[in-house]
Amino acid sequence: MSLLAIGSVAFDDVETPFGRRERALGGSATYFSLSASRFHPVRIVAVVGEDFGPDQMRVFEGRPIDLTGLSRVPGRSFHWQGAYGYDLNEARTLATHLNVFADFRPDLPAGYRTSPYLFLGNIDPVLQLEVVRQMAERPKWIALDTMNYWIRGARPALEKVLREVDILLVNDAEVRELTQEHSLLKAYRRIQAMGPGVLVVKRGEYGVALFTPEGHFAAPAYPLEDVFDPTGAGDTFAGGFLGYLAWIDRKDVTALKHATLVGSVMASFTVEQFSTERLEQITQDEVRNRLALFSDMIRVEDL
Amino acid sequence: MSLLAIGSVAFDDVETPFGRRERALGGSATYFSLSASRFHPVRIVAVVGEDFGPDQMRVFEGRPIDLTGLSRVPGRSFHWQGAYGYDLNEARTLATHLNVFADFRPDLPAGYRTSPYLFLGNIDPVLQLEVVRQMAERPKWIALDTMNYWIRGARPALEKVLREVDILLVNDAEVRELTQEHSLLKAYRRIQAMGPGVLVVKRGEYGVALFTPEGHFAAPAYPLEDVFDPTGAGDTFAGGFLGYLAWIDRKDVTALKHATLVGSVMASFTVEQFSTERLEQITQDEVRNRLALFSDMIRVEDL
C-alpha cells in the first residue's frame, strides 16, 4: 500500500527579501514525499545526476520513502534558480537547467506497478501518460499537477492524461487558462467534463478552493508571522493532501475537506524556512497542534 | 437604536467585460445602507446635488433608512467613472468628479448625535474625525474604512481618528501600506497599537480575513457562477457585517465570524448585477438560503 509519486528532485538557488540559498535541496517530488510520508508510505520515480550525494540522500532516510525508482545517471541534476519579491506570491524564474531531467523517461520498477495511489507531479504530460500506462492495474485514484507551460504547449497530451485523472491540483491562473472560464464554478464543470471529479485550486497566501461532486469548500492559508521562502509550498500541500487521503483511504467531501487542512498545515511549515529545512525537522506534535489551531480558527458555530 | 453611516451617495459610470451602465446609483453610503438596513435601522450622512431626483430617492424608500442627514445642495452629485478588466479584481478609475462632495462638511442632525453604532465610510479622515467629535456620547462601537489615498496623503489625521476606532475595514494593500508590515498577523498587532481592536481585511474574490483579540478567522468569498460588476462589494460587505453586529448587539469572536459570513453573502448579491440592481431586489429568504449554503460549505467536521 503505497503512494507512487513522479516528479523532480533538484537543486534550487533561491533568493527572497530575507536571504538566499545556493544548491539547496528542491524539486516537486522532494517536497511532496517529505510531506506525504508523514501520513502514508511513498514511492518516488525521479532522476538525479552525479552531483546528488549522501548529504542530499540523508534527507530521505528514516522515512517511509522508497527510492528504488530514483535513478542516478551521469551528468548534473535538475537545477532551478529563482527569486521572490516582497509580496512572495510569484517566483521569478532566473534560470532552469534541466540537465539529466531533459532525457528523463520514467521506467517504473516492477514493485511500483501496483501502487493503489498515484500522483503525477508537474512534468511533461507525455511522461505522465507513460506512467499511467505502465501501471499493472488501475490505481484507486490518480492525482495530477500541471502548469501553464504544458497547458499552452502540450494540450493534446494533457487532455489525454486528464481523462485518466481523478484529482486535479492547479492554481487559479492555470485552471482559468485550461478551461477558458473565469468563474471557478464554471471552470470546475469543464474540468469534470475533461475527466477529474475533484478540483483543488491552490491560491498561495489566500489558501485553497476545493470542488467536489458533493459540493465545494475553501480554506484560508494557515496564518504565519513570517513567510521566508514560498518555494515548495504547492508540492508540500499536495503531499499532505494526498498523503492524508491515502492514509484514510477515502475521498468523500469530509475527507477532502480534512485533507485540505492537512495540506495547508504542512505547507505552512515549508515556507517558514528555506528549502526543506523546516519540513525535515517538524514533529508529529507540531503537525497535530497546528491542525487543532487551524480547525479551531475556521470553525463557525451554527448561525 | 440606529447605525449611523457617513459616506458618499453618487452616480457611477461603470464598464465591465459584460456590459456598461451610465449614471447608475452608487456611492459607499448607498451600498452600505441598502445592505445594513436588512438587519438594523440606518441613518445616512451624505450630500447630493440637484441632479439627484425621485428615481434615485425611490431606492431608499420603504426601508429603515433615515435620510434626514442627506443634504441636497446646488450643483451636481459626486460622479465616478471606472472600468474593470476580465479579472474583475481591481477597478481602473477613469474619472472622479467630486462636485458637491468637494465642499462637504458633515453636520449631524441633533437626532443623529446619540447613535449607538457609527460607521465612518471612506472619506477624508479630517471629516471622519469631525463626525466623531459631533457625537453627544461615545457610540458602543465605531468602525472605519479608508484607502491608500488617505494613508499616503493624510496620515496624521488618519492616525488621530484611528485612536477612536474599534473596527477597521480595509483591503490587503491598504493594511500593508498603513502598517508597513507584510505579514497580516504582525500588521494586526500594529493596528491594535493604533487603536482598533478588530481588523477586517477585504480580499475580493478571495474572501475576508478577520483579526480579533480572541483569535483570527478567514472566510472565502461566496462562490458565484457569474460576477457582473464588483462595484460596491466592499461597502455592501461592510453594511452586512456592521448591520448584523448592530442587530445582535455583540462583538465577541462568534458574532464577528457570523458577521463575516453575513457581509460576504450580501456582497455576493451586489456583484451579480450592475449598480444596486440586485441588492434592491433580494428577499429575506434569498439571504437566508445563501447563508445556510455558505455555512454548510465552510463547515468542517472535527478532524
Coordinates of C-alpha atoms in Angstrom, one line a residue:
Chain A
M1 CA 0.0 0.0 0.0
S2 CA 2.0 3.0 -1.2
L3 CA 1.5 6.3 -2.8
L4 CA 3.6 6.5 -6.0
A5 CA 4.8 9.9 -6.9
I6 CA 6.6 11.1 -10.1
G7 CA 8.3 14.5 -10.2
S8 CA 11.6 16.3 -10.0
V9 CA 14.4 16.0 -7.4
A10 CA 16.5 19.1 -7.9
F11 CA 18.9 21.7 -6.6
D12 CA 17.5 25.2 -6.1
D13 CA 19.1 28.6 -5.9
V14 CA 16.6 30.8 -4.2
E15 CA 16.6 34.5 -3.3
T16 CA 13.9 36.1 -1.1
P17 CA 13.9 39.5 0.6
F18 CA 15.0 37.6 3.7
G19 CA 18.1 35.8 2.4
R20 CA 19.4 33.4 -0.1
R21 CA 20.4 29.7 -0.5
E22 CA 22.5 28.1 -3.2
R23 CA 22.2 24.5 -4.4
A24 CA 19.6 23.8 -1.7
L25 CA 17.6 20.6 -2.0
G26 CA 14.4 21.1 -4.0
G27 CA 12.1 19.6 -6.6
S28 CA 8.4 18.7 -6.6
A29 CA 9.0 15.0 -5.7
T30 CA 11.2 16.1 -2.8
Y31 CA 8.7 18.4 -1.1
F32 CA 5.9 16.0 -2.0
S33 CA 7.5 12.9 -0.5
L34 CA 8.7 14.6 2.7
S35 CA 5.2 15.8 3.3
A36 CA 3.1 12.8 2.2
S37 CA 5.4 10.3 4.0
R38 CA 4.1 11.7 7.3
F39 CA 0.8 10.0 6.6
H40 CA 1.5 7.1 4.2
P41 CA 4.4 5.3 2.6
V42 CA 5.6 7.0 -0.6
R43 CA 7.5 5.6 -3.7
I44 CA 9.4 8.1 -5.8
V45 CA 10.1 8.0 -9.5
A46 CA 12.7 10.7 -10.5
V47 CA 16.2 11.2 -11.8
V48 CA 19.3 12.8 -10.3
G49 CA 22.8 13.4 -11.6
E50 CA 26.2 12.5 -10.1
D51 CA 26.2 15.8 -8.1
F52 CA 23.5 14.3 -5.9
G53 CA 25.3 12.8 -3.0
P54 CA 25.0 11.4 0.5
D55 CA 24.1 14.9 2.0
Q56 CA 21.0 15.0 -0.1
M57 CA 20.1 11.3 0.3
R58 CA 20.2 11.7 4.0
V59 CA 17.1 13.9 4.0
F60 CA 15.0 11.0 2.8
E61 CA 16.5 8.4 5.2
G62 CA 14.5 7.1 8.2
R63 CA 11.2 7.9 6.5
P64 CA 8.8 5.6 4.7
I65 CA 10.1 6.8 1.3
D66 CA 11.0 4.1 -1.2
L67 CA 13.8 5.4 -3.5
T68 CA 14.1 2.3 -5.8
G69 CA 12.7 4.4 -8.6
L70 CA 15.2 7.3 -8.1
S71 CA 17.7 6.8 -10.9
R72 CA 21.2 8.3 -10.6
V73 CA 22.7 8.9 -14.1
P74 CA 25.8 10.6 -15.5
G75 CA 25.5 14.4 -15.6
R76 CA 24.2 17.1 -13.4
S77 CA 20.9 17.2 -11.5
F78 CA 18.0 19.5 -12.4
H79 CA 18.8 23.0 -11.2
W80 CA 16.3 25.8 -10.8
Q81 CA 17.2 29.4 -10.0
G82 CA 14.5 31.8 -8.8
A83 CA 13.8 34.9 -6.8
Y84 CA 10.8 36.4 -5.0
G85 CA 9.9 40.0 -4.5
Y86 CA 8.5 41.4 -1.3
D87 CA 4.9 40.1 -1.9
L88 CA 6.2 36.5 -2.2
N89 CA 3.2 35.4 -4.3
E90 CA 5.1 34.7 -7.5
A91 CA 8.5 33.4 -8.2
R92 CA 10.6 35.0 -10.9
T93 CA 12.5 32.2 -12.6
L94 CA 16.0 33.3 -13.4
A95 CA 17.2 30.0 -14.9
T96 CA 16.1 26.4 -15.4
H97 CA 18.8 23.9 -16.2
L98 CA 17.0 20.6 -17.0
N99 CA 20.3 18.7 -17.1
V100 CA 19.7 14.9 -16.5
F101 CA 15.9 15.7 -16.4
A102 CA 16.0 16.6 -20.2
D103 CA 16.2 12.9 -21.2
F104 CA 14.2 11.5 -18.3
R105 CA 11.8 8.7 -19.4
P106 CA 10.1 7.2 -16.4
D107 CA 10.5 3.4 -16.1
L108 CA 8.6 2.0 -13.2
P109 CA 10.3 -0.7 -11.1
A110 CA 8.2 -3.9 -11.1
G111 CA 7.2 -3.4 -7.5
Y112 CA 5.8 0.1 -8.2
R113 CA 3.3 -1.0 -10.9
T114 CA 0.6 -2.0 -8.4
S115 CA 0.5 1.2 -6.3
P116 CA -3.0 2.0 -5.2
Y117 CA -2.5 5.7 -5.3
L118 CA -0.7 7.7 -7.9
F119 CA 0.5 11.4 -8.0
L120 CA 1.7 12.7 -11.3
G121 CA 3.8 15.7 -10.5
N122 CA 4.2 18.7 -12.8
I123 CA 6.2 17.3 -15.7
D124 CA 5.5 16.8 -19.5
P125 CA 2.0 15.2 -19.8
V126 CA 3.5 12.8 -22.3
L127 CA 5.6 11.3 -19.5
Q128 CA 2.7 11.5 -17.1
L129 CA 0.7 9.3 -19.6
E130 CA 3.6 6.9 -19.9
V131 CA 3.5 6.3 -16.1
V132 CA -0.2 5.7 -16.2
R133 CA 0.3 3.1 -19.0
Q134 CA 3.0 1.3 -17.0
M135 CA 0.7 0.6 -14.1
A136 CA -0.3 -3.1 -13.9
E137 CA -3.7 -2.2 -12.5
R138 CA -5.7 1.0 -12.3
P139 CA -4.9 2.8 -9.0
K140 CA -7.8 3.7 -6.7
W141 CA -7.1 7.3 -7.6
I142 CA -4.8 9.3 -9.8
A143 CA -3.9 12.9 -9.0
L144 CA -2.2 15.3 -11.3
D145 CA -0.4 18.7 -11.1
T146 CA 0.4 20.7 -14.2
M147 CA 1.3 24.3 -15.2
N148 CA 0.7 26.9 -17.9
Y149 CA 3.8 25.8 -19.9
W150 CA 2.1 22.4 -20.6
I151 CA -1.4 23.8 -20.9
R152 CA -0.2 26.0 -23.7
G153 CA 2.5 23.8 -25.2
A154 CA 1.2 20.2 -24.8
R155 CA -2.6 20.5 -24.6
P156 CA -3.5 17.3 -26.6
A157 CA -1.3 15.1 -24.4
L158 CA -2.5 16.9 -21.3
E159 CA -6.2 16.3 -22.3
K160 CA -5.4 12.7 -22.9
V161 CA -3.9 12.1 -19.5
L162 CA -6.6 14.2 -17.8
R163 CA -9.1 11.6 -18.9
E164 CA -7.4 9.1 -16.5
V165 CA -7.2 11.6 -13.6
D166 CA -9.5 11.8 -10.5
I167 CA -8.0 14.8 -8.7
L168 CA -6.5 17.8 -10.4
L169 CA -4.3 20.2 -8.4
V170 CA -3.5 23.6 -10.0
N171 CA -3.5 27.3 -9.3
D172 CA -6.1 30.0 -10.2
A173 CA -4.4 31.1 -13.4
E174 CA -3.8 27.5 -14.6
V175 CA -7.4 26.4 -14.2
R176 CA -8.6 29.5 -15.9
E177 CA -6.2 29.0 -18.8
L178 CA -7.1 25.3 -19.1
T179 CA -10.8 25.9 -19.1
Q180 CA -11.0 29.4 -20.6
E181 CA -13.5 30.2 -17.8
H182 CA -13.0 32.9 -15.2
S183 CA -15.7 31.7 -12.8
L184 CA -14.3 28.8 -10.8
L185 CA -17.7 27.2 -10.6
K186 CA -18.0 27.1 -14.4
A187 CA -14.3 26.1 -14.7
Y188 CA -15.0 23.1 -12.4
R189 CA -17.8 21.8 -14.6
R190 CA -15.4 21.9 -17.6
I191 CA -12.8 20.1 -15.6
Q192 CA -15.3 17.4 -14.7
A193 CA -16.1 17.0 -18.4
M194 CA -12.4 16.6 -19.1
G195 CA -12.1 13.8 -16.5
P196 CA -11.2 14.8 -12.9
G197 CA -14.1 14.7 -10.5
V198 CA -12.2 16.7 -7.9
L199 CA -10.5 20.1 -8.5
V200 CA -8.1 21.7 -6.0
V201 CA -7.2 25.3 -6.7
K202 CA -4.1 26.4 -4.9
R203 CA -4.1 30.2 -4.1
G204 CA -0.9 30.8 -2.2
E205 CA -1.5 33.2 0.7
Y206 CA -5.2 33.1 0.0
G207 CA -5.5 29.4 0.7
V208 CA -7.2 26.6 -1.3
A209 CA -10.5 26.2 -3.0
L210 CA -11.9 22.7 -3.4
F211 CA -14.6 21.5 -5.8
T212 CA -16.1 18.0 -5.5
P213 CA -19.3 16.4 -6.9
E214 CA -20.8 16.7 -3.4
G215 CA -20.1 20.4 -3.0
H216 CA -17.3 22.9 -2.7
F217 CA -15.1 24.3 0.1
A218 CA -12.5 26.9 0.6
A219 CA -9.9 27.2 3.4
P220 CA -7.6 30.1 4.1
A221 CA -3.8 29.6 4.3
Y222 CA -2.6 28.9 7.8
P223 CA -1.7 32.3 9.1
L224 CA 2.0 32.8 9.8
E225 CA 4.1 35.5 11.5
D226 CA 6.8 35.2 8.8
V227 CA 7.0 33.6 5.4
F228 CA 10.6 33.1 4.5
D229 CA 10.6 31.2 1.2
P230 CA 7.4 30.0 -0.6
T231 CA 9.3 27.5 -2.8
G232 CA 7.8 24.1 -2.5
A233 CA 4.6 25.2 -0.8
G234 CA 2.3 23.8 -3.5
D235 CA 4.1 20.4 -3.6
T236 CA 4.1 20.2 0.2
F237 CA 0.4 21.0 0.1
A238 CA -0.1 18.2 -2.5
G239 CA 1.9 15.8 -0.3
G240 CA -0.1 16.5 2.8
F241 CA -3.4 16.5 0.9
L242 CA -2.8 13.2 -1.0
G243 CA -0.8 11.5 1.8
Y244 CA -3.8 12.1 4.1
L245 CA -6.3 10.8 1.6
A246 CA -4.1 7.6 1.0
W247 CA -3.9 7.1 4.8
I248 CA -7.6 7.3 5.4
D249 CA -8.4 5.6 2.1
R250 CA -11.5 7.7 1.5
K251 CA -12.3 10.6 -0.8
D252 CA -15.7 11.8 0.2
V253 CA -16.2 15.5 0.8
T254 CA -15.4 15.3 4.5
A255 CA -12.2 13.5 3.8
L256 CA -11.3 16.1 1.1
K257 CA -12.0 19.0 3.5
H258 CA -9.8 17.5 6.1
A259 CA -7.1 16.7 3.5
T260 CA -7.2 20.4 2.6
L261 CA -6.5 21.4 6.2
V262 CA -3.7 18.9 6.5
G263 CA -2.1 20.0 3.2
S264 CA -2.3 23.7 4.3
V265 CA -0.7 23.0 7.6
M266 CA 2.1 21.0 6.0
A267 CA 2.7 23.9 3.6
S268 CA 2.8 26.4 6.4
F269 CA 5.9 24.6 7.8
T270 CA 7.7 24.6 4.5
V271 CA 7.5 28.3 3.9
E272 CA 8.9 29.2 7.4
Q273 CA 12.4 28.3 6.3
F274 CA 14.4 27.9 3.2
S275 CA 14.3 24.7 1.1
T276 CA 13.2 21.6 3.1
E277 CA 14.9 22.9 6.3
R278 CA 11.7 23.2 8.4
L279 CA 9.9 20.4 6.7
E280 CA 12.7 17.9 7.7
Q281 CA 12.5 18.9 11.3
I282 CA 8.8 19.1 12.3
T283 CA 7.5 16.6 14.8
Q284 CA 4.1 14.9 14.7
D285 CA 3.1 17.0 17.7
E286 CA 3.8 20.2 15.8
V287 CA 1.6 19.0 13.0
R288 CA -1.1 18.0 15.4
N289 CA -1.0 21.3 17.3
R290 CA -1.2 23.4 14.2
L291 CA -4.1 21.3 12.8
A292 CA -6.0 21.8 16.0
L293 CA -5.4 25.6 16.0
F294 CA -6.3 25.8 12.3
S295 CA -9.6 23.8 12.7
D296 CA -10.5 26.0 15.7
M297 CA -9.7 29.1 13.7
I298 CA -12.0 28.3 10.8
R299 CA -14.8 26.7 12.9
V300 CA -18.1 28.7 12.9
E301 CA -21.0 27.9 15.2
D302 CA -24.3 27.5 13.5
L303 CA -25.8 30.8 12.7
Chain B
M1 CA -31.2 52.5 18.2
S2 CA -29.6 53.2 14.8
L3 CA -26.4 52.6 12.9
L4 CA -25.1 56.0 11.7
A5 CA -23.2 55.9 8.4
I6 CA -21.2 58.6 6.7
G7 CA -20.1 58.2 3.1
S8 CA -20.8 59.1 -0.5
V9 CA -24.0 58.9 -2.5
A10 CA -23.1 59.1 -6.1
F11 CA -23.6 58.4 -9.8
D12 CA -21.3 55.8 -11.3
D13 CA -20.4 55.1 -14.9
V14 CA -19.2 51.5 -14.9
E15 CA -17.8 49.3 -17.7
T16 CA -17.1 45.6 -17.2
P17 CA -16.4 42.9 -19.8
F18 CA -20.2 42.1 -19.5
G19 CA -21.7 45.5 -20.3
R20 CA -21.9 49.1 -19.1
R21 CA -24.1 51.5 -17.1
E22 CA -24.1 55.2 -17.2
R23 CA -25.2 57.4 -14.2
A24 CA -26.2 54.4 -12.2
L25 CA -26.8 54.8 -8.5
G26 CA -23.6 54.3 -6.5
G27 CA -21.5 55.6 -3.6
S28 CA -20.3 53.9 -0.4
A29 CA -23.3 55.1 1.8
T30 CA -25.7 53.8 -0.8
Y31 CA -24.4 50.3 -0.9
F32 CA -23.8 50.3 2.9
S33 CA -27.2 51.4 3.9
L34 CA -29.1 49.1 1.4
S35 CA -27.2 46.2 2.9
A36 CA -27.1 47.2 6.6
S37 CA -30.8 48.1 6.7
R38 CA -31.7 44.5 6.2
F39 CA -30.5 43.9 9.8
H40 CA -30.8 47.2 11.6
P41 CA -32.1 50.8 11.1
V42 CA -29.6 53.1 9.4
R43 CA -29.0 56.8 9.4
I44 CA -27.1 58.4 6.5
V45 CA -25.0 61.5 6.5
A46 CA -24.1 62.4 2.9
V47 CA -24.6 65.1 0.2
V48 CA -26.1 65.0 -3.2
G49 CA -26.7 67.7 -5.9
E50 CA -29.7 68.9 -7.8
D51 CA -29.4 66.0 -10.3
F52 CA -30.3 63.6 -7.6
G53 CA -34.0 63.1 -8.1
P54 CA -37.1 61.0 -7.2
D55 CA -35.8 58.0 -9.3
Q56 CA -32.7 57.8 -7.0
M57 CA -34.6 58.5 -3.8
R58 CA -37.1 55.8 -4.5
V59 CA -34.3 53.1 -4.0
F60 CA -34.1 54.1 -0.3
E61 CA -37.9 54.2 0.3
G62 CA -39.7 51.6 2.3
R63 CA -36.5 50.6 4.2
P64 CA -35.4 51.6 7.7
I65 CA -33.0 54.2 6.3
D66 CA -33.2 57.7 7.8
L67 CA -32.3 60.3 5.2
T68 CA -32.6 63.4 7.5
G69 CA -28.8 63.8 7.2
L70 CA -28.8 63.5 3.4
S71 CA -28.3 67.2 2.2
R72 CA -29.3 68.3 -1.2
V73 CA -27.3 71.3 -2.4
P74 CA -26.9 73.3 -5.6
G75 CA -24.6 71.6 -8.1
R76 CA -24.0 68.1 -9.4
S77 CA -23.7 64.9 -7.4
F78 CA -20.4 63.0 -6.9
H79 CA -19.7 61.1 -10.1
W80 CA -17.3 58.2 -10.5
Q81 CA -16.3 56.6 -13.8
G82 CA -14.5 53.3 -13.8
A83 CA -13.8 50.2 -15.7
Y84 CA -12.9 46.6 -14.9
G85 CA -10.8 44.2 -17.0
Y86 CA -11.5 40.5 -17.3
D87 CA -10.1 39.5 -13.9
L88 CA -12.5 42.0 -12.1
N89 CA -10.2 42.3 -9.1
E90 CA -9.3 45.9 -9.5
A91 CA -11.2 48.9 -10.8
R92 CA -9.4 51.3 -13.2
T93 CA -10.7 54.8 -12.3
L94 CA -11.3 56.8 -15.4
A95 CA -12.5 60.0 -13.7
T96 CA -13.6 61.2 -10.3
H97 CA -15.8 64.3 -10.3
L98 CA -16.2 65.3 -6.6
N99 CA -18.8 68.0 -7.5
V100 CA -20.9 68.8 -4.4
F101 CA -18.8 66.4 -2.4
A102 CA -15.7 68.7 -2.7
D103 CA -17.2 71.2 -0.1
F104 CA -18.9 68.6 2.0
R105 CA -18.7 69.2 5.8
P106 CA -20.7 66.7 7.8
D107 CA -23.1 68.4 10.2
L108 CA -25.0 65.8 12.2
P109 CA -28.8 66.4 12.8
A110 CA -29.5 66.6 16.5
G111 CA -31.3 63.2 16.5
Y112 CA -28.2 61.5 15.0
R113 CA -25.8 62.5 17.8
T114 CA -26.7 59.7 20.1
S115 CA -26.4 56.8 17.6
P116 CA -25.1 53.7 19.4
Y117 CA -23.2 52.4 16.3
L118 CA -21.1 54.5 13.9
F119 CA -19.6 53.7 10.5
L120 CA -17.1 56.2 9.1
G121 CA -17.1 55.4 5.3
N122 CA -14.0 56.0 3.2
I123 CA -13.7 59.9 3.1
D124 CA -11.1 62.4 4.3
P125 CA -10.1 61.4 7.8
V126 CA -10.4 65.0 8.9
L127 CA -14.1 64.8 8.2
Q128 CA -14.3 61.3 9.9
L129 CA -12.9 62.9 13.0
E130 CA -15.4 65.8 12.8
V131 CA -18.2 63.3 12.9
V132 CA -16.8 61.5 15.9
R133 CA -16.5 64.9 17.7
Q134 CA -20.1 65.8 16.9
M135 CA -21.4 62.7 18.7
A136 CA -23.1 63.7 22.0
E137 CA -22.0 60.4 23.6
R138 CA -19.4 57.8 22.6
P139 CA -21.1 55.1 20.4
K140 CA -20.8 51.5 21.6
W141 CA -18.5 51.0 18.6
I142 CA -17.0 52.9 15.8
A143 CA -16.0 51.3 12.5
L144 CA -13.9 52.9 9.8
D145 CA -13.0 52.3 6.2
T146 CA -10.2 54.1 4.4
M147 CA -7.9 53.9 1.3
N148 CA -4.3 54.3 0.2
Y149 CA -5.1 57.9 -0.9
W150 CA -5.7 58.9 2.7
I151 CA -3.0 56.6 4.1
R152 CA -0.4 58.4 2.0
G153 CA -1.9 61.9 2.0
A154 CA -3.5 62.4 5.4
R155 CA -1.7 60.0 7.8
P156 CA -1.7 62.3 10.8
A157 CA -5.4 62.9 10.7
L158 CA -6.0 59.2 9.9
E159 CA -3.9 58.2 12.9
K160 CA -5.8 60.6 15.1
V161 CA -9.2 59.2 14.1
L162 CA -8.0 55.6 14.3
R163 CA -7.4 56.1 18.1
E164 CA -11.2 56.4 18.3
V165 CA -12.0 53.4 16.2
D166 CA -12.9 49.8 17.3
I167 CA -13.2 48.1 13.9
L168 CA -11.1 48.8 10.9
L169 CA -12.2 47.5 7.5
V170 CA -9.6 47.7 4.7
N171 CA -8.1 45.6 1.9
D172 CA -4.7 43.7 1.9
A173 CA -2.7 46.5 0.2
E174 CA -4.2 49.2 2.5
V175 CA -3.4 47.4 5.7
R176 CA 0.2 46.7 4.5
E177 CA 0.7 50.3 3.5
L178 CA -0.7 51.5 6.7
T179 CA 1.4 49.3 8.9
Q180 CA 4.4 48.7 6.7
E181 CA 4.1 45.0 7.6
H182 CA 3.7 42.3 5.0
S183 CA 2.6 39.6 7.5
L184 CA -1.1 40.2 8.4
L185 CA -0.5 38.8 11.9
K186 CA 2.2 41.4 12.5
A187 CA 0.1 44.1 10.8
Y188 CA -2.8 43.3 13.1
R189 CA -0.7 44.0 16.2
R190 CA 0.3 47.3 14.8
I191 CA -3.3 48.1 14.1
Q192 CA -4.2 47.2 17.7
A193 CA -1.5 49.6 18.9
M194 CA -3.0 52.4 16.7
G195 CA -6.5 51.9 18.3
P196 CA -8.8 49.4 16.5
G197 CA -9.1 46.0 18.3
V198 CA -10.7 44.3 15.3
L199 CA -9.3 44.2 11.9
V200 CA -11.3 43.1 8.8
V201 CA -9.2 42.6 5.7
K202 CA -11.3 42.5 2.5
R203 CA -9.7 40.4 -0.3
G204 CA -12.3 40.5 -3.1
E205 CA -12.7 37.1 -4.7
Y206 CA -10.5 35.5 -2.0
G207 CA -12.9 36.5 0.8
V208 CA -12.2 38.1 4.1
A209 CA -9.6 37.7 6.9
L210 CA -10.7 38.7 10.4
F211 CA -8.4 39.5 13.3
T212 CA -9.8 39.9 16.9
P213 CA -8.2 39.9 20.4
E214 CA -9.8 36.4 20.8
G215 CA -8.3 34.9 17.6
H216 CA -8.5 35.1 13.9
F217 CA -10.7 33.8 11.1
A218 CA -10.9 33.8 7.4
A219 CA -13.8 33.0 5.1
P220 CA -13.8 32.6 1.3
A221 CA -16.0 34.7 -0.9
Y222 CA -19.4 33.2 -1.6
P223 CA -18.8 31.3 -4.8
L224 CA -20.8 32.6 -7.8
E225 CA -21.5 31.4 -11.3
D226 CA -21.1 34.9 -12.7
V227 CA -19.7 38.2 -11.4
F228 CA -21.1 41.0 -13.3
D229 CA -19.8 44.2 -11.6
P230 CA -17.7 44.2 -8.4
T231 CA -18.5 47.9 -7.7
G232 CA -19.9 48.3 -4.2
A233 CA -18.9 44.8 -3.0
G234 CA -16.7 46.2 -0.2
D235 CA -19.4 48.7 1.0
T236 CA -22.1 46.0 0.8
F237 CA -19.9 43.7 2.8
A238 CA -19.4 46.4 5.5
G239 CA -23.1 47.0 5.6
G240 CA -23.9 43.4 6.1
F241 CA -21.1 43.0 8.6
L242 CA -21.9 46.0 10.7
G243 CA -25.7 45.8 10.3
Y244 CA -25.6 42.3 11.7
L245 CA -23.3 43.3 14.6
A246 CA -25.7 46.2 15.4
W247 CA -28.7 43.9 15.2
I248 CA -27.3 41.3 17.7
D249 CA -25.5 44.0 19.7
R250 CA -22.5 41.8 20.4
K251 CA -18.9 41.8 19.1
D252 CA -17.3 38.7 20.5
V253 CA -15.5 36.4 18.1
T254 CA -18.5 34.2 17.3
A255 CA -20.6 37.3 16.5
L256 CA -17.7 38.7 14.3
K257 CA -17.4 35.3 12.4
H258 CA -21.1 35.3 11.8
A259 CA -21.0 38.9 10.7
T260 CA -18.2 38.0 8.2
L261 CA -20.5 35.4 6.6
V262 CA -23.4 37.8 6.5
G263 CA -21.3 40.5 4.9
S264 CA -19.9 38.1 2.3
V265 CA -23.4 36.8 1.4
M266 CA -24.7 40.4 1.0
A267 CA -21.7 41.3 -1.2
S268 CA -22.4 38.2 -3.3
F269 CA -25.8 39.7 -4.4
T270 CA -24.4 43.1 -5.3
V271 CA -21.8 41.8 -7.7
E272 CA -24.4 39.7 -9.6
Q273 CA -25.8 42.8 -11.3
F274 CA -24.8 46.3 -12.1
S275 CA -25.1 49.0 -9.5
T276 CA -27.7 48.3 -6.8
E277 CA -30.0 46.4 -9.1
R278 CA -29.7 43.1 -7.4
L279 CA -29.2 44.4 -3.9
E280 CA -32.5 46.3 -4.2
Q281 CA -34.5 43.2 -5.1
I282 CA -33.3 40.4 -2.8
T283 CA -35.7 38.9 -0.4
Q284 CA -35.0 37.8 3.2
D285 CA -35.5 34.2 2.0
E286 CA -32.7 34.6 -0.6
V287 CA -30.4 36.0 2.1
R288 CA -31.3 33.2 4.5
N289 CA -30.8 30.4 1.9
R290 CA -27.5 31.7 0.8
L291 CA -26.3 32.0 4.4
A292 CA -27.3 28.4 5.0
L293 CA -25.5 27.2 1.9
F294 CA -22.4 29.2 2.8
S295 CA -22.3 28.0 6.4
D296 CA -22.6 24.4 5.1
M297 CA -19.9 24.9 2.6
I298 CA -17.3 26.1 5.0
R299 CA -18.2 23.7 7.8
V300 CA -15.6 21.1 8.7
E301 CA -16.3 18.1 11.0
D302 CA -13.8 17.7 13.8
L303 CA -10.6 16.1 12.5

